[in-house]
Amino acid sequence: MEIQNKNDGKRGAFYIEDGGKEIALMHYIFSGPGKMIIDHTEVNDAYAGKGLGLQLVKAGVAYARENHMKILPLCPFAKKIFDITPAFADVLFGS
């Protein structure tokens, strides 16, 4: 299981598949130059509690750093992760 990213220049998603089936997803939207909004994260119930959501947020943070972007975490899960992870402050929009 590895994290993959797909986007069309306006929106995209980081996702994880297991056996060809999508089991976790974090959706984002590009909002102007240098900003992405995380608006939804979900993990298949059978994979809950395995840290997949956190892995997706970390992938989003890495992507933002590589592309000199800021993240606005509107998704409650992603916001919680940003709130408890000071190391992500460098990519947090408004900081």
JSON list of C-alpha atoms in Angstrom, two decimals:
[
{"chain": "A", "resi": 1, "resn": "MET", "atom": "CA", "xyz": [0.00, 0.00, 0.00]},
{"chain": "A", "resi": 2, "resn": "GLU", "atom": "CA", "xyz": [1.56, 3.25, -1.11]},
{"chain": "A", "resi": 3, "resn": "ILE", "atom": "CA", "xyz": [0.19, 6.76, -1.23]},
{"chain": "A", "resi": 4, "resn": "GLN", "atom": "CA", "xyz": [-0.65, 8.04, -4.68]},
{"chain": "A", "resi": 5, "resn": "ASN", "atom": "CA", "xyz": [-1.60, 11.53, -5.83]},
{"chain": "A", "resi": 6, "resn": "LYS", "atom": "CA", "xyz": [-3.81, 12.58, -8.71]},
{"chain": "A", "resi": 7, "resn": "ASN", "atom": "CA", "xyz": [-4.84, 16.11, -9.66]},
{"chain": "A", "resi": 8, "resn": "ASP", "atom": "CA", "xyz": [-6.12, 18.03, -12.65]},
{"chain": "A", "resi": 9, "resn": "GLY", "atom": "CA", "xyz": [-4.59, 21.39, -11.75]},
{"chain": "A", "resi": 10, "resn": "LYS", "atom": "CA", "xyz": [-7.75, 22.53, -9.94]},
{"chain": "A", "resi": 11, "resn": "ARG", "atom": "CA", "xyz": [-8.40, 19.72, -7.47]},
{"chain": "A", "resi": 12, "resn": "GLY", "atom": "CA", "xyz": [-6.98, 16.39, -6.54]},
{"chain": "A", "resi": 13, "resn": "ALA", "atom": "CA", "xyz": [-6.60, 13.64, -3.99]},
{"chain": "A", "resi": 14, "resn": "PHE", "atom": "CA", "xyz": [-4.01, 11.63, -2.18]},
{"chain": "A", "resi": 15, "resn": "TYR", "atom": "CA", "xyz": [-5.21, 8.06, -1.87]},
{"chain": "A", "resi": 16, "resn": "ILE", "atom": "CA", "xyz": [-4.19, 4.58, -0.83]},
{"chain": "A", "resi": 17, "resn": "GLU", "atom": "CA", "xyz": [-5.28, 1.39, -2.54]},
{"chain": "A", "resi": 18, "resn": "ASP", "atom": "CA", "xyz": [-5.14, -2.18, -1.30]},
{"chain": "A", "resi": 19, "resn": "GLY", "atom": "CA", "xyz": [-5.56, -4.86, -3.92]},
{"chain": "A", "resi": 20, "resn": "GLY", "atom": "CA", "xyz": [-6.76, -2.29, -6.46]},
{"chain": "A", "resi": 21, "resn": "LYS", "atom": "CA", "xyz": [-9.46, -0.99, -4.10]},
{"chain": "A", "resi": 22, "resn": "GLU", "atom": "CA", "xyz": [-9.30, 2.57, -2.76]},
{"chain": "A", "resi": 23, "resn": "ILE", "atom": "CA", "xyz": [-9.23, 2.35, 1.03]},
{"chain": "A", "resi": 24, "resn": "ALA", "atom": "CA", "xyz": [-8.28, 5.90, 2.07]},
{"chain": "A", "resi": 25, "resn": "LEU", "atom": "CA", "xyz": [-8.64, 9.31, 0.45]},
{"chain": "A", "resi": 26, "resn": "MET", "atom": "CA", "xyz": [-7.78, 12.94, 1.21]},
{"chain": "A", "resi": 27, "resn": "HIS", "atom": "CA", "xyz": [-9.37, 15.40, -1.23]},
{"chain": "A", "resi": 28, "resn": "TYR", "atom": "CA", "xyz": [-7.94, 18.88, -1.83]},
{"chain": "A", "resi": 29, "resn": "ILE", "atom": "CA", "xyz": [-8.66, 21.94, -3.97]},
{"chain": "A", "resi": 30, "resn": "PHE", "atom": "CA", "xyz": [-6.11, 24.42, -5.30]},
{"chain": "A", "resi": 31, "resn": "SER", "atom": "CA", "xyz": [-7.18, 27.93, -4.30]},
{"chain": "A", "resi": 32, "resn": "GLY", "atom": "CA", "xyz": [-5.11, 30.44, -6.19]},
{"chain": "A", "resi": 33, "resn": "PRO", "atom": "CA", "xyz": [-1.34, 30.38, -6.47]},
{"chain": "A", "resi": 34, "resn": "GLY", "atom": "CA", "xyz": [0.40, 28.73, -3.56]},
{"chain": "A", "resi": 35, "resn": "LYS", "atom": "CA", "xyz": [-2.64, 27.55, -1.61]},
{"chain": "A", "resi": 36, "resn": "MET", "atom": "CA", "xyz": [-4.41, 24.22, -1.27]},
{"chain": "A", "resi": 37, "resn": "ILE", "atom": "CA", "xyz": [-7.48, 23.46, 0.79]},
{"chain": "A", "resi": 38, "resn": "ILE", "atom": "CA", "xyz": [-7.91, 20.02, 2.36]},
{"chain": "A", "resi": 39, "resn": "ASP", "atom": "CA", "xyz": [-11.67, 19.58, 2.45]},
{"chain": "A", "resi": 40, "resn": "HIS", "atom": "CA", "xyz": [-12.25, 15.88, 3.05]},
{"chain": "A", "resi": 41, "resn": "THR", "atom": "CA", "xyz": [-10.47, 12.83, 4.43]},
{"chain": "A", "resi": 42, "resn": "GLU", "atom": "CA", "xyz": [-11.94, 9.36, 4.73]},
{"chain": "A", "resi": 43, "resn": "VAL", "atom": "CA", "xyz": [-10.72, 5.87, 5.51]},
{"chain": "A", "resi": 44, "resn": "ASN", "atom": "CA", "xyz": [-12.61, 2.65, 4.84]},
{"chain": "A", "resi": 45, "resn": "ASP", "atom": "CA", "xyz": [-14.01, 1.32, 8.14]},
{"chain": "A", "resi": 46, "resn": "ALA", "atom": "CA", "xyz": [-12.08, -1.94, 7.75]},
{"chain": "A", "resi": 47, "resn": "TYR", "atom": "CA", "xyz": [-8.82, 0.07, 7.86]},
{"chain": "A", "resi": 48, "resn": "ALA", "atom": "CA", "xyz": [-9.76, 2.51, 10.63]},
{"chain": "A", "resi": 49, "resn": "GLY", "atom": "CA", "xyz": [-7.22, 3.09, 13.39]},
{"chain": "A", "resi": 50, "resn": "LYS", "atom": "CA", "xyz": [-4.21, 2.13, 11.26]},
{"chain": "A", "resi": 51, "resn": "GLY", "atom": "CA", "xyz": [-2.93, 5.69, 10.78]},
{"chain": "A", "resi": 52, "resn": "LEU", "atom": "CA", "xyz": [-3.84, 5.94, 7.10]},
{"chain": "A", "resi": 53, "resn": "GLY", "atom": "CA", "xyz": [-5.50, 9.35, 7.50]},
{"chain": "A", "resi": 54, "resn": "LEU", "atom": "CA", "xyz": [-2.37, 10.70, 9.16]},
{"chain": "A", "resi": 55, "resn": "GLN", "atom": "CA", "xyz": [-0.22, 9.29, 6.35]},
{"chain": "A", "resi": 56, "resn": "LEU", "atom": "CA", "xyz": [-2.39, 11.14, 3.82]},
{"chain": "A", "resi": 57, "resn": "VAL", "atom": "CA", "xyz": [-2.07, 14.44, 5.70]},
{"chain": "A", "resi": 58, "resn": "LYS", "atom": "CA", "xyz": [1.71, 13.95, 5.88]},
{"chain": "A", "resi": 59, "resn": "ALA", "atom": "CA", "xyz": [1.76, 13.36, 2.12]},
{"chain": "A", "resi": 60, "resn": "GLY", "atom": "CA", "xyz": [-0.17, 16.60, 1.61]},
{"chain": "A", "resi": 61, "resn": "VAL", "atom": "CA", "xyz": [2.30, 18.47, 3.81]},
{"chain": "A", "resi": 62, "resn": "ALA", "atom": "CA", "xyz": [5.25, 17.04, 1.86]},
{"chain": "A", "resi": 63, "resn": "TYR", "atom": "CA", "xyz": [3.58, 18.04, -1.42]},
{"chain": "A", "resi": 64, "resn": "ALA", "atom": "CA", "xyz": [2.98, 21.57, -0.12]},
{"chain": "A", "resi": 65, "resn": "ARG", "atom": "CA", "xyz": [6.60, 21.91, 0.95]},
{"chain": "A", "resi": 66, "resn": "GLU", "atom": "CA", "xyz": [7.91, 20.63, -2.38]},
{"chain": "A", "resi": 67, "resn": "ASN", "atom": "CA", "xyz": [5.66, 23.05, -4.27]},
{"chain": "A", "resi": 68, "resn": "HIS", "atom": "CA", "xyz": [6.04, 26.06, -1.94]},
{"chain": "A", "resi": 69, "resn": "MET", "atom": "CA", "xyz": [2.37, 26.04, -1.00]},
{"chain": "A", "resi": 70, "resn": "LYS", "atom": "CA", "xyz": [0.30, 26.70, 2.12]},
{"chain": "A", "resi": 71, "resn": "ILE", "atom": "CA", "xyz": [-2.52, 24.46, 3.33]},
{"chain": "A", "resi": 72, "resn": "LEU", "atom": "CA", "xyz": [-5.90, 25.49, 4.70]},
{"chain": "A", "resi": 73, "resn": "PRO", "atom": "CA", "xyz": [-7.25, 22.41, 6.51]},
{"chain": "A", "resi": 74, "resn": "LEU", "atom": "CA", "xyz": [-11.04, 22.73, 6.40]},
{"chain": "A", "resi": 75, "resn": "CYS", "atom": "CA", "xyz": [-11.55, 19.00, 6.94]},
{"chain": "A", "resi": 76, "resn": "PRO", "atom": "CA", "xyz": [-12.01, 18.45, 10.71]},
{"chain": "A", "resi": 77, "resn": "PHE", "atom": "CA", "xyz": [-9.59, 15.50, 10.74]},
{"chain": "A", "resi": 78, "resn": "ALA", "atom": "CA", "xyz": [-6.85, 17.40, 8.89]},
{"chain": "A", "resi": 79, "resn": "LYS", "atom": "CA", "xyz": [-7.40, 20.46, 11.11]},
{"chain": "A", "resi": 80, "resn": "LYS", "atom": "CA", "xyz": [-6.98, 18.31, 14.22]},
{"chain": "A", "resi": 81, "resn": "ILE", "atom": "CA", "xyz": [-3.71, 16.89, 12.85]},
{"chain": "A", "resi": 82, "resn": "PHE", "atom": "CA", "xyz": [-2.42, 20.41, 12.14]},
{"chain": "A", "resi": 83, "resn": "ASP", "atom": "CA", "xyz": [-3.49, 21.55, 15.63]},
{"chain": "A", "resi": 84, "resn": "ILE", "atom": "CA", "xyz": [-1.48, 18.80, 17.34]},
{"chain": "A", "resi": 85, "resn": "THR", "atom": "CA", "xyz": [1.55, 18.82, 15.01]},
{"chain": "A", "resi": 86, "resn": "PRO", "atom": "CA", "xyz": [3.65, 21.98, 15.41]},
{"chain": "A", "resi": 87, "resn": "ALA", "atom": "CA", "xyz": [6.07, 20.69, 12.75]},
{"chain": "A", "resi": 88, "resn": "PHE", "atom": "CA", "xyz": [3.40, 21.41, 10.12]},
{"chain": "A", "resi": 89, "resn": "ALA", "atom": "CA", "xyz": [3.16, 25.13, 11.00]},
{"chain": "A", "resi": 90, "resn": "ASP", "atom": "CA", "xyz": [5.44, 26.10, 8.10]},
{"chain": "A", "resi": 91, "resn": "VAL", "atom": "CA", "xyz": [2.78, 25.08, 5.56]},
{"chain": "A", "resi": 92, "resn": "LEU", "atom": "CA", "xyz": [-0.30, 26.20, 7.51]},
{"chain": "A", "resi": 93, "resn": "PHE", "atom": "CA", "xyz": [-2.15, 28.99, 5.69]},
{"chain": "A", "resi": 94, "resn": "GLY", "atom": "CA", "xyz": [-2.27, 32.13, 7.80]},
{"chain": "A", "resi": 95, "resn": "SER", "atom": "CA", "xyz": [0.81, 31.33, 9.86]}
]
